């Protein structure tokens, strides 16, 4: 579930409304975000005031992967959070800062960062963690400290089973993605034979474990295999694709790997269509014509409503892809909760109050194309996926 930058589609979606080039709408929504220089240590804050006139000084952590192979996607997530914070501070007179946490996509490192933040009273909530495994390692620590976590990309269905009571997410779980992907393949693509290949990550296996039985229940001939994310030679695996295979389903985390797989399919003359999960949704890294991809949100880059938002991000950080955008609404949730805690209390918001406000989030307009409210278990109400296809190198909404 990590990928990278730009193209005419969108998945890591941002849902603040900046209309007519202003940030007034963000203020009304109590949504907004931070910029380049909003990153800092948790110390050295200066007095800021909420829209009520009361001071509001706080730091929020952004816990994601910032280095390594998945670093580009994680840095894009960080930039969406920074933009959200910058906009929010400007619109509301608050002084909320971003503290960066690089978990290196490693559970042990995520736990180390979480422990530091749990001991830091200036950090009042966390955007992230970004993956299922880092939620599993950081979640118990942050939860024990009472810190709300709002993830924009962790998708395992088990994360909301009650183990992490302060965990929330603004995206659907794997169970929903898997079932919707399987339904699209059977109902719309009318598949008869599918080859499902996971990349050995918990994310990938979780989606595959939902898709395979759904397809089989629908009478589809399903074969399965598994490959390491570190693999770059897929020739032996590609050779297993039968000539009458309709779809090769890749619930992979790294879009560049899926592109390599697609290139090697072409070299062997394989005609099956690739269907990728949200981790493959990256126009810069994956562009195999005729492929299908599921993702969390509608395309904002082609929506005039979000032209100002797209321009502002690109002016600051460059082109972007689908994966990072969902960090924008996740950050909005945290910012809204922090401001409400400031309005109801002291200049330094109470951690418990922030967590309670996150639970009661009610943002009616978002770049996700739907309101943001949470179920009691931390799942977003009425969350859904969108299916795209690639035509002439462009990502477009697939026919239903």
PDB file of N, CA and C in Angstrom, residues 282-383:
ATOM      1  N   UNK A 282      -0.611   3.905  -9.144  1.00  0.00           N
ATOM      2  CA  UNK A 282       0.429   4.937  -9.210  1.00  0.00           C
ATOM      3  C   UNK A 282       0.751   5.203 -10.673  1.00  0.00           C
ATOM      4  N   UNK A 283       0.174   6.228 -11.258  1.00  0.00           N
ATOM      5  CA  UNK A 283       0.364   6.502 -12.681  1.00  0.00           C
ATOM      6  C   UNK A 283       1.810   6.664 -13.109  1.00  0.00           C
ATOM      7  N   UNK A 284       2.684   7.131 -12.220  1.00  0.00           N
ATOM      8  CA  UNK A 284       4.081   7.270 -12.597  1.00  0.00           C
ATOM      9  C   UNK A 284       4.810   5.936 -12.613  1.00  0.00           C
ATOM     10  N   UNK A 285       4.369   5.030 -11.738  1.00  0.00           N
ATOM     11  CA  UNK A 285       5.078   3.763 -11.586  1.00  0.00           C
ATOM     12  C   UNK A 285       4.396   2.597 -12.289  1.00  0.00           C
ATOM     13  N   UNK A 286       3.114   2.707 -12.538  1.00  0.00           N
ATOM     14  CA  UNK A 286       2.393   1.601 -13.180  1.00  0.00           C
ATOM     15  C   UNK A 286       1.516   2.156 -14.288  1.00  0.00           C
ATOM     16  N   UNK A 287       1.724   1.669 -15.516  1.00  0.00           N
ATOM     17  CA  UNK A 287       1.001   2.222 -16.655  1.00  0.00           C
ATOM     18  C   UNK A 287       0.767   1.171 -17.739  1.00  0.00           C
ATOM     19  N   UNK A 288       0.383  -0.015 -17.339  1.00  0.00           N
ATOM     20  CA  UNK A 288       0.097  -1.089 -18.291  1.00  0.00           C
ATOM     21  C   UNK A 288      -1.320  -0.901 -18.836  1.00  0.00           C
ATOM     22  N   UNK A 289      -1.422  -0.565 -20.107  1.00  0.00           N
ATOM     23  CA  UNK A 289      -2.737  -0.323 -20.708  1.00  0.00           C
ATOM     24  C   UNK A 289      -3.649  -1.536 -20.561  1.00  0.00           C
ATOM     25  N   UNK A 290      -4.923  -1.244 -20.317  1.00  0.00           N
ATOM     26  CA  UNK A 290      -5.905  -2.302 -20.173  1.00  0.00           C
ATOM     27  C   UNK A 290      -6.022  -2.857 -18.775  1.00  0.00           C
ATOM     28  N   UNK A 291      -5.180  -2.360 -17.860  1.00  0.00           N
ATOM     29  CA  UNK A 291      -5.225  -2.836 -16.472  1.00  0.00           C
ATOM     30  C   UNK A 291      -6.373  -2.173 -15.714  1.00  0.00           C
ATOM     31  N   UNK A 292      -6.730  -2.789 -14.584  1.00  0.00           N
ATOM     32  CA  UNK A 292      -7.749  -2.251 -13.686  1.00  0.00           C
ATOM     33  C   UNK A 292      -7.115  -2.065 -12.310  1.00  0.00           C
ATOM     34  N   UNK A 293      -7.574  -1.030 -11.592  1.00  0.00           N
ATOM     35  CA  UNK A 293      -7.045  -0.767 -10.264  1.00  0.00           C
ATOM     36  C   UNK A 293      -8.148  -0.253  -9.360  1.00  0.00           C
ATOM     37  N   UNK A 294      -8.140  -0.711  -8.123  1.00  0.00           N
ATOM     38  CA  UNK A 294      -9.110  -0.199  -7.152  1.00  0.00           C
ATOM     39  C   UNK A 294      -8.399   0.780  -6.230  1.00  0.00           C
ATOM     40  N   UNK A 295      -9.126   1.798  -5.804  1.00  0.00           N
ATOM     41  CA  UNK A 295      -8.530   2.823  -4.961  1.00  0.00           C
ATOM     42  C   UNK A 295      -9.595   3.444  -4.065  1.00  0.00           C
ATOM     43  N   UNK A 296      -9.136   4.225  -3.082  1.00  0.00           N
ATOM     44  CA  UNK A 296     -10.012   4.715  -2.021  1.00  0.00           C
ATOM     45  C   UNK A 296     -10.898   5.882  -2.405  1.00  0.00           C
ATOM     46  N   UNK A 297     -10.546   6.630  -3.453  1.00  0.00           N
ATOM     47  CA  UNK A 297     -11.231   7.901  -3.637  1.00  0.00           C
ATOM     48  C   UNK A 297     -11.299   8.307  -5.097  1.00  0.00           C
ATOM     49  N   UNK A 298     -12.157   9.245  -5.416  1.00  0.00           N
ATOM     50  CA  UNK A 298     -12.272   9.712  -6.791  1.00  0.00           C
ATOM     51  C   UNK A 298     -11.071  10.559  -7.184  1.00  0.00           C
ATOM     52  N   UNK A 299     -10.945  10.824  -8.465  1.00  0.00           N
ATOM     53  CA  UNK A 299      -9.838  11.586  -9.011  1.00  0.00           C
ATOM     54  C   UNK A 299     -10.041  13.080  -8.764  1.00  0.00           C
ATOM     55  N   UNK A 300      -9.174  13.694  -7.968  1.00  0.00           N
ATOM     56  CA  UNK A 300      -9.320  15.140  -7.764  1.00  0.00           C
ATOM     57  C   UNK A 300      -8.524  15.933  -8.783  1.00  0.00           C
ATOM     58  N   UNK A 301      -7.536  15.305  -9.414  1.00  0.00           N
ATOM     59  CA  UNK A 301      -6.721  16.044 -10.368  1.00  0.00           C
ATOM     60  C   UNK A 301      -7.517  16.425 -11.611  1.00  0.00           C
ATOM     61  N   UNK A 302      -8.564  15.693 -11.893  1.00  0.00           N
ATOM     62  CA  UNK A 302      -9.407  16.005 -13.049  1.00  0.00           C
ATOM     63  C   UNK A 302     -10.725  16.647 -12.645  1.00  0.00           C
ATOM     64  N   UNK A 303     -10.806  17.083 -11.403  1.00  0.00           N
ATOM     65  CA  UNK A 303     -12.028  17.703 -10.905  1.00  0.00           C
ATOM     66  C   UNK A 303     -11.778  19.196 -10.694  1.00  0.00           C
ATOM     67  N   UNK A 304     -12.437  20.074 -11.476  1.00  0.00           N
ATOM     68  CA  UNK A 304     -12.221  21.517 -11.334  1.00  0.00           C
ATOM     69  C   UNK A 304     -12.439  22.027  -9.915  1.00  0.00           C
ATOM     70  N   UNK A 305     -13.271  21.333  -9.164  1.00  0.00           N
ATOM     71  CA  UNK A 305     -13.560  21.730  -7.787  1.00  0.00           C
ATOM     72  C   UNK A 305     -12.298  21.798  -6.935  1.00  0.00           C
ATOM     73  N   UNK A 306     -11.314  20.963  -7.277  1.00  0.00           N
ATOM     74  CA  UNK A 306     -10.103  20.884  -6.475  1.00  0.00           C
ATOM     75  C   UNK A 306      -8.880  21.448  -7.191  1.00  0.00           C
ATOM     76  N   UNK A 307      -9.106  22.237  -8.234  1.00  0.00           N
ATOM     77  CA  UNK A 307      -7.998  22.768  -9.017  1.00  0.00           C
ATOM     78  C   UNK A 307      -7.027  23.585  -8.164  1.00  0.00           C
ATOM     79  N   UNK A 308      -7.571  24.405  -7.260  1.00  0.00           N
ATOM     80  CA  UNK A 308      -6.711  25.238  -6.413  1.00  0.00           C
ATOM     81  C   UNK A 308      -5.892  24.388  -5.445  1.00  0.00           C
ATOM     82  N   UNK A 309      -6.522  23.360  -4.913  1.00  0.00           N
ATOM     83  CA  UNK A 309      -5.820  22.463  -3.995  1.00  0.00           C
ATOM     84  C   UNK A 309      -4.697  21.736  -4.716  1.00  0.00           C
ATOM     85  N   UNK A 310      -4.980  21.190  -5.886  1.00  0.00           N
ATOM     86  CA  UNK A 310      -3.965  20.493  -6.677  1.00  0.00           C
ATOM     87  C   UNK A 310      -2.803  21.432  -6.986  1.00  0.00           C
ATOM     88  N   UNK A 311      -3.124  22.654  -7.408  1.00  0.00           N
ATOM     89  CA  UNK A 311      -2.077  23.619  -7.757  1.00  0.00           C
ATOM     90  C   UNK A 311      -1.224  23.969  -6.547  1.00  0.00           C
ATOM     91  N   UNK A 312      -1.879  24.183  -5.408  1.00  0.00           N
ATOM     92  CA  UNK A 312      -1.127  24.549  -4.216  1.00  0.00           C
ATOM     93  C   UNK A 312      -0.158  23.446  -3.812  1.00  0.00           C
ATOM     94  N   UNK A 313      -0.637  22.198  -3.859  1.00  0.00           N
ATOM     95  CA  UNK A 313       0.267  21.095  -3.515  1.00  0.00           C
ATOM     96  C   UNK A 313       1.425  21.016  -4.496  1.00  0.00           C
ATOM     97  N   UNK A 314       1.118  21.059  -5.795  1.00  0.00           N
ATOM     98  CA  UNK A 314       2.159  20.902  -6.803  1.00  0.00           C
ATOM     99  C   UNK A 314       3.151  22.062  -6.783  1.00  0.00           C
ATOM    100  N   UNK A 315       2.682  23.253  -6.463  1.00  0.00           N
ATOM    101  CA  UNK A 315       3.592  24.385  -6.365  1.00  0.00           C
ATOM    102  C   UNK A 315       4.591  24.202  -5.226  1.00  0.00           C
ATOM    103  N   UNK A 316       4.160  23.569  -4.160  1.00  0.00           N
ATOM    104  CA  UNK A 316       5.026  23.373  -3.005  1.00  0.00           C
ATOM    105  C   UNK A 316       5.883  22.120  -3.109  1.00  0.00           C
ATOM    106  N   UNK A 317       5.274  21.031  -3.599  1.00  0.00           N
ATOM    107  CA  UNK A 317       5.933  19.731  -3.483  1.00  0.00           C
ATOM    108  C   UNK A 317       6.098  18.980  -4.795  1.00  0.00           C
ATOM    109  N   UNK A 318       5.546  19.473  -5.871  1.00  0.00           N
ATOM    110  CA  UNK A 318       5.647  18.767  -7.136  1.00  0.00           C
ATOM    111  C   UNK A 318       4.468  17.842  -7.379  1.00  0.00           C
ATOM    112  N   UNK A 319       4.576  17.077  -8.434  1.00  0.00           N
ATOM    113  CA  UNK A 319       3.482  16.196  -8.825  1.00  0.00           C
ATOM    114  C   UNK A 319       3.256  15.102  -7.780  1.00  0.00           C
ATOM    115  N   UNK A 320       2.039  14.576  -7.773  1.00  0.00           N
ATOM    116  CA  UNK A 320       1.709  13.573  -6.765  1.00  0.00           C
ATOM    117  C   UNK A 320       0.918  12.430  -7.376  1.00  0.00           C
ATOM    118  N   UNK A 321       0.882  11.333  -6.623  1.00  0.00           N
ATOM    119  CA  UNK A 321       0.141  10.159  -7.052  1.00  0.00           C
ATOM    120  C   UNK A 321      -1.076   9.942  -6.187  1.00  0.00           C
ATOM    121  N   UNK A 322      -1.498   8.700  -6.101  1.00  0.00           N
ATOM    122  CA  UNK A 322      -2.745   8.418  -5.411  1.00  0.00           C
ATOM    123  C   UNK A 322      -2.558   8.122  -3.937  1.00  0.00           C
ATOM    124  N   UNK A 323      -1.421   7.594  -3.560  1.00  0.00           N
ATOM    125  CA  UNK A 323      -1.311   7.040  -2.215  1.00  0.00           C
ATOM    126  C   UNK A 323      -1.302   8.079  -1.112  1.00  0.00           C
ATOM    127  N   UNK A 324      -0.692   9.220  -1.353  1.00  0.00           N
ATOM    128  CA  UNK A 324      -0.519  10.170  -0.264  1.00  0.00           C
ATOM    129  C   UNK A 324      -1.728  10.991   0.071  1.00  0.00           C
ATOM    130  N   UNK A 325      -2.637  11.163  -0.869  1.00  0.00           N
ATOM    131  CA  UNK A 325      -3.728  12.113  -0.713  1.00  0.00           C
ATOM    132  C   UNK A 325      -4.636  11.841   0.474  1.00  0.00           C
ATOM    133  N   UNK A 326      -4.879  10.585   0.797  1.00  0.00           N
ATOM    134  CA  UNK A 326      -5.773  10.286   1.913  1.00  0.00           C
ATOM    135  C   UNK A 326      -5.224  10.795   3.246  1.00  0.00           C
ATOM    136  N   UNK A 327      -3.935  11.110   3.268  1.00  0.00           N
ATOM    137  CA  UNK A 327      -3.360  11.689   4.478  1.00  0.00           C
ATOM    138  C   UNK A 327      -3.923  13.084   4.734  1.00  0.00           C
ATOM    139  N   UNK A 328      -4.370  13.745   3.690  1.00  0.00           N
ATOM    140  CA  UNK A 328      -4.938  15.090   3.837  1.00  0.00           C
ATOM    141  C   UNK A 328      -6.215  15.058   4.679  1.00  0.00           C
ATOM    142  N   UNK A 329      -7.209  14.234   4.344  1.00  0.00           N
ATOM    143  CA  UNK A 329      -8.398  14.177   5.203  1.00  0.00           C
ATOM    144  C   UNK A 329      -8.115  13.584   6.574  1.00  0.00           C
ATOM    145  N   UNK A 330      -7.168  12.639   6.649  1.00  0.00           N
ATOM    146  CA  UNK A 330      -6.811  12.086   7.967  1.00  0.00           C
ATOM    147  C   UNK A 330      -6.269  13.192   8.871  1.00  0.00           C
ATOM    148  N   UNK A 331      -5.462  14.069   8.293  1.00  0.00           N
ATOM    149  CA  UNK A 331      -4.919  15.189   9.057  1.00  0.00           C
ATOM    150  C   UNK A 331      -6.016  16.179   9.420  1.00  0.00           C
ATOM    151  N   UNK A 332      -6.959  16.377   8.519  1.00  0.00           N
ATOM    152  CA  UNK A 332      -8.092  17.254   8.818  1.00  0.00           C
ATOM    153  C   UNK A 332      -8.856  16.775  10.049  1.00  0.00           C
ATOM    154  N   UNK A 333      -9.038  15.485  10.138  1.00  0.00           N
ATOM    155  CA  UNK A 333      -9.747  14.916  11.294  1.00  0.00           C
ATOM    156  C   UNK A 333      -9.021  15.282  12.587  1.00  0.00           C
ATOM    157  N   UNK A 334      -7.695  15.094  12.581  1.00  0.00           N
ATOM    158  CA  UNK A 334      -6.903  15.387  13.773  1.00  0.00           C
ATOM    159  C   UNK A 334      -6.925  16.879  14.092  1.00  0.00           C
ATOM    160  N   UNK A 335      -6.767  17.709  13.080  1.00  0.00           N
ATOM    161  CA  UNK A 335      -6.762  19.155  13.300  1.00  0.00           C
ATOM    162  C   UNK A 335      -8.087  19.652  13.864  1.00  0.00           C
ATOM    163  N   UNK A 336      -9.165  19.155  13.305  1.00  0.00           N
ATOM    164  CA  UNK A 336     -10.492  19.522  13.786  1.00  0.00           C
ATOM    165  C   UNK A 336     -10.635  19.148  15.265  1.00  0.00           C
ATOM    166  N   UNK A 337     -10.154  17.945  15.612  1.00  0.00           N
ATOM    167  CA  UNK A 337     -10.258  17.470  16.995  1.00  0.00           C
ATOM    168  C   UNK A 337      -9.409  18.314  17.939  1.00  0.00           C
ATOM    169  N   UNK A 338      -8.220  18.697  17.490  1.00  0.00           N
ATOM    170  CA  UNK A 338      -7.336  19.519  18.322  1.00  0.00           C
ATOM    171  C   UNK A 338      -7.957  20.888  18.566  1.00  0.00           C
ATOM    172  N   UNK A 339      -8.468  21.509  17.525  1.00  0.00           N
ATOM    173  CA  UNK A 339      -9.054  22.835  17.667  1.00  0.00           C
ATOM    174  C   UNK A 339     -10.255  22.826  18.623  1.00  0.00           C
ATOM    175  N   UNK A 340     -11.097  21.812  18.484  1.00  0.00           N
ATOM    176  CA  UNK A 340     -12.249  21.719  19.379  1.00  0.00           C
ATOM    177  C   UNK A 340     -11.807  21.572  20.831  1.00  0.00           C
ATOM    178  N   UNK A 341     -10.724  20.819  21.044  1.00  0.00           N
ATOM    179  CA  UNK A 341     -10.206  20.660  22.410  1.00  0.00           C
ATOM    180  C   UNK A 341      -9.664  21.978  22.936  1.00  0.00           C
ATOM    181  N   UNK A 342      -9.058  22.775  22.069  1.00  0.00           N
ATOM    182  CA  UNK A 342      -8.570  24.096  22.475  1.00  0.00           C
ATOM    183  C   UNK A 342      -9.739  25.032  22.795  1.00  0.00           C
ATOM    184  N   UNK A 343     -10.758  24.982  21.949  1.00  0.00           N
ATOM    185  CA  UNK A 343     -11.909  25.852  22.157  1.00  0.00           C
ATOM    186  C   UNK A 343     -12.610  25.540  23.474  1.00  0.00           C
ATOM    187  N   UNK A 344     -12.547  24.269  23.885  1.00  0.00           N
ATOM    188  CA  UNK A 344     -13.248  23.852  25.109  1.00  0.00           C
ATOM    189  C   UNK A 344     -12.377  23.902  26.354  1.00  0.00           C
ATOM    190  N   UNK A 345     -11.068  24.130  26.159  1.00  0.00           N
ATOM    191  CA  UNK A 345     -10.193  24.044  27.318  1.00  0.00           C
ATOM    192  C   UNK A 345      -9.060  25.039  27.280  1.00  0.00           C
ATOM    193  N   UNK A 346      -7.857  24.539  27.525  1.00  0.00           N
ATOM    194  CA  UNK A 346      -6.697  25.413  27.659  1.00  0.00           C
ATOM    195  C   UNK A 346      -5.955  25.555  26.336  1.00  0.00           C
ATOM    196  N   UNK A 347      -4.897  26.341  26.363  1.00  0.00           N
ATOM    197  CA  UNK A 347      -4.096  26.565  25.160  1.00  0.00           C
ATOM    198  C   UNK A 347      -3.422  25.288  24.686  1.00  0.00           C
ATOM    199  N   UNK A 348      -3.145  24.391  25.624  1.00  0.00           N
ATOM    200  CA  UNK A 348      -2.584  23.093  25.271  1.00  0.00           C
ATOM    201  C   UNK A 348      -3.686  22.051  25.401  1.00  0.00           C
ATOM    202  N   UNK A 349      -4.184  21.520  24.293  1.00  0.00           N
ATOM    203  CA  UNK A 349      -5.351  20.628  24.353  1.00  0.00           C
ATOM    204  C   UNK A 349      -5.069  19.333  25.092  1.00  0.00           C
ATOM    205  N   UNK A 350      -6.068  18.868  25.781  1.00  0.00           N
ATOM    206  CA  UNK A 350      -5.988  17.619  26.528  1.00  0.00           C
ATOM    207  C   UNK A 350      -6.042  16.428  25.564  1.00  0.00           C
ATOM    208  N   UNK A 351      -5.139  15.482  25.755  1.00  0.00           N
ATOM    209  CA  UNK A 351      -5.047  14.325  24.856  1.00  0.00           C
ATOM    210  C   UNK A 351      -6.359  13.542  24.829  1.00  0.00           C
ATOM    211  N   UNK A 352      -6.956  13.353  26.001  1.00  0.00           N
ATOM    212  CA  UNK A 352      -8.213  12.604  26.071  1.00  0.00           C
ATOM    213  C   UNK A 352      -9.326  13.335  25.330  1.00  0.00           C
ATOM    214  N   UNK A 353      -9.337  14.659  25.431  1.00  0.00           N
ATOM    215  CA  UNK A 353     -10.357  15.445  24.738  1.00  0.00           C
ATOM    216  C   UNK A 353     -10.173  15.343  23.226  1.00  0.00           C
ATOM    217  N   UNK A 354      -8.922  15.380  22.783  1.00  0.00           N
ATOM    218  CA  UNK A 354      -8.653  15.239  21.345  1.00  0.00           C
ATOM    219  C   UNK A 354      -9.145  13.880  20.850  1.00  0.00           C
ATOM    220  N   UNK A 355      -8.829  12.826  21.595  1.00  0.00           N
ATOM    221  CA  UNK A 355      -9.259  11.484  21.194  1.00  0.00           C
ATOM    222  C   UNK A 355     -10.778  11.386  21.138  1.00  0.00           C
ATOM    223  N   UNK A 356     -11.438  12.001  22.111  1.00  0.00           N
ATOM    224  CA  UNK A 356     -12.902  11.984  22.120  1.00  0.00           C
ATOM    225  C   UNK A 356     -13.470  12.758  20.934  1.00  0.00           C
ATOM    226  N   UNK A 357     -12.826  13.850  20.567  1.00  0.00           N
ATOM    227  CA  UNK A 357     -13.281  14.630  19.423  1.00  0.00           C
ATOM    228  C   UNK A 357     -13.082  13.881  18.111  1.00  0.00           C
ATOM    229  N   UNK A 358     -11.998  13.130  18.022  1.00  0.00           N
ATOM    230  CA  UNK A 358     -11.782  12.309  16.822  1.00  0.00           C
ATOM    231  C   UNK A 358     -12.922  11.310  16.671  1.00  0.00           C
ATOM    232  N   UNK A 359     -13.265  10.677  17.764  1.00  0.00           N
ATOM    233  CA  UNK A 359     -14.361   9.700  17.743  1.00  0.00           C
ATOM    234  C   UNK A 359     -15.652  10.317  17.227  1.00  0.00           C
ATOM    235  N   UNK A 360     -15.871  11.569  17.526  1.00  0.00           N
ATOM    236  CA  UNK A 360     -17.110  12.257  17.149  1.00  0.00           C
ATOM    237  C   UNK A 360     -16.962  13.132  15.903  1.00  0.00           C
ATOM    238  N   UNK A 361     -15.980  12.825  15.078  1.00  0.00           N
ATOM    239  CA  UNK A 361     -15.745  13.594  13.849  1.00  0.00           C
ATOM    240  C   UNK A 361     -17.001  13.672  12.986  1.00  0.00           C
ATOM    241  N   UNK A 362     -17.240  14.858  12.453  1.00  0.00           N
ATOM    242  CA  UNK A 362     -18.364  15.056  11.528  1.00  0.00           C
ATOM    243  C   UNK A 362     -17.948  16.103  10.487  1.00  0.00           C
ATOM    244  N   UNK A 363     -17.230  15.657   9.462  1.00  0.00           N
ATOM    245  CA  UNK A 363     -16.814  16.522   8.358  1.00  0.00           C
ATOM    246  C   UNK A 363     -17.649  16.132   7.153  1.00  0.00           C
ATOM    247  N   UNK A 364     -18.525  17.000   6.730  1.00  0.00           N
ATOM    248  CA  UNK A 364     -19.528  16.633   5.733  1.00  0.00           C
ATOM    249  C   UNK A 364     -19.052  16.734   4.291  1.00  0.00           C
ATOM    250  N   UNK A 365     -17.969  17.446   4.033  1.00  0.00           N
ATOM    251  CA  UNK A 365     -17.474  17.600   2.671  1.00  0.00           C
ATOM    252  C   UNK A 365     -15.994  17.278   2.663  1.00  0.00           C
ATOM    253  N   UNK A 366     -15.575  16.339   1.842  1.00  0.00           N
ATOM    254  CA  UNK A 366     -14.179  15.939   1.838  1.00  0.00           C
ATOM    255  C   UNK A 366     -13.746  15.536   0.440  1.00  0.00           C
ATOM    256  N   UNK A 367     -12.430  15.518   0.213  1.00  0.00           N
ATOM    257  CA  UNK A 367     -11.924  15.106  -1.092  1.00  0.00           C
ATOM    258  C   UNK A 367     -12.128  13.617  -1.327  1.00  0.00           C
ATOM    259  N   UNK A 368     -12.533  12.908  -0.317  1.00  0.00           N
ATOM    260  CA  UNK A 368     -12.864  11.489  -0.488  1.00  0.00           C
ATOM    261  C   UNK A 368     -14.156  11.329  -1.256  1.00  0.00           C
ATOM    262  N   UNK A 369     -14.852  12.440  -1.463  1.00  0.00           N
ATOM    263  CA  UNK A 369     -16.119  12.388  -2.171  1.00  0.00           C
ATOM    264  C   UNK A 369     -17.269  11.978  -1.281  1.00  0.00           C
ATOM    265  N   UNK A 370     -17.066  12.041   0.036  1.00  0.00           N
ATOM    266  CA  UNK A 370     -18.105  11.666   0.982  1.00  0.00           C
ATOM    267  C   UNK A 370     -17.793  12.241   2.351  1.00  0.00           C
ATOM    268  N   UNK A 371     -18.783  12.277   3.238  1.00  0.00           N
ATOM    269  CA  UNK A 371     -18.531  12.773   4.595  1.00  0.00           C
ATOM    270  C   UNK A 371     -17.569  11.867   5.357  1.00  0.00           C
ATOM    271  N   UNK A 372     -16.965  12.414   6.385  1.00  0.00           N
ATOM    272  CA  UNK A 372     -16.099  11.625   7.266  1.00  0.00           C
ATOM    273  C   UNK A 372     -16.727  11.570   8.648  1.00  0.00           C
ATOM    274  N   UNK A 373     -17.224  10.409   8.987  1.00  0.00           N
ATOM    275  CA  UNK A 373     -17.743  10.089  10.315  1.00  0.00           C
ATOM    276  C   UNK A 373     -17.292   8.676  10.624  1.00  0.00           C
ATOM    277  N   UNK A 374     -17.202   8.335  11.904  1.00  0.00           N
ATOM    278  CA  UNK A 374     -16.675   7.035  12.280  1.00  0.00           C
ATOM    279  C   UNK A 374     -17.712   6.160  12.982  1.00  0.00           C
ATOM    280  N   UNK A 375     -17.602   4.869  12.714  1.00  0.00           N
ATOM    281  CA  UNK A 375     -18.325   3.879  13.495  1.00  0.00           C
ATOM    282  C   UNK A 375     -17.643   3.766  14.854  1.00  0.00           C
ATOM    283  N   UNK A 376     -18.283   3.080  15.780  1.00  0.00           N
ATOM    284  CA  UNK A 376     -17.728   2.966  17.134  1.00  0.00           C
ATOM    285  C   UNK A 376     -16.397   2.214  17.151  1.00  0.00           C
ATOM    286  N   UNK A 377     -16.134   1.384  16.129  1.00  0.00           N
ATOM    287  CA  UNK A 377     -14.888   0.618  16.091  1.00  0.00           C
ATOM    288  C   UNK A 377     -13.767   1.345  15.357  1.00  0.00           C
ATOM    289  N   UNK A 378     -14.009   2.561  14.893  1.00  0.00           N
ATOM    290  CA  UNK A 378     -12.971   3.324  14.212  1.00  0.00           C
ATOM    291  C   UNK A 378     -13.029   3.275  12.700  1.00  0.00           C
ATOM    292  N   UNK A 379     -13.921   2.464  12.146  1.00  0.00           N
ATOM    293  CA  UNK A 379     -14.088   2.436  10.689  1.00  0.00           C
ATOM    294  C   UNK A 379     -14.861   3.670  10.236  1.00  0.00           C
ATOM    295  N   UNK A 380     -14.541   4.157   9.057  1.00  0.00           N
ATOM    296  CA  UNK A 380     -15.289   5.280   8.517  1.00  0.00           C
ATOM    297  C   UNK A 380     -16.634   4.796   7.990  1.00  0.00           C
ATOM    298  N   UNK A 381     -17.668   5.537   8.270  1.00  0.00           N
ATOM    299  CA  UNK A 381     -18.994   5.158   7.823  1.00  0.00           C
ATOM    300  C   UNK A 381     -19.092   5.248   6.295  1.00  0.00           C
ATOM    301  N   UNK A 382     -19.701   4.227   5.707  1.00  0.00           N
ATOM    302  CA  UNK A 382     -20.000   4.211   4.273  1.00  0.00           C
ATOM    303  C   UNK A 382     -18.771   4.358   3.391  1.00  0.00           C
ATOM    304  N   UNK A 383     -17.620   3.906   3.869  1.00  0.00           N
ATOM    305  CA  UNK A 383     -16.407   3.973   3.050  1.00  0.00           C
ATOM    306  C   UNK A 383     -16.558   3.086   1.817  1.00  0.00           C
TER     307      UNK A 383
END
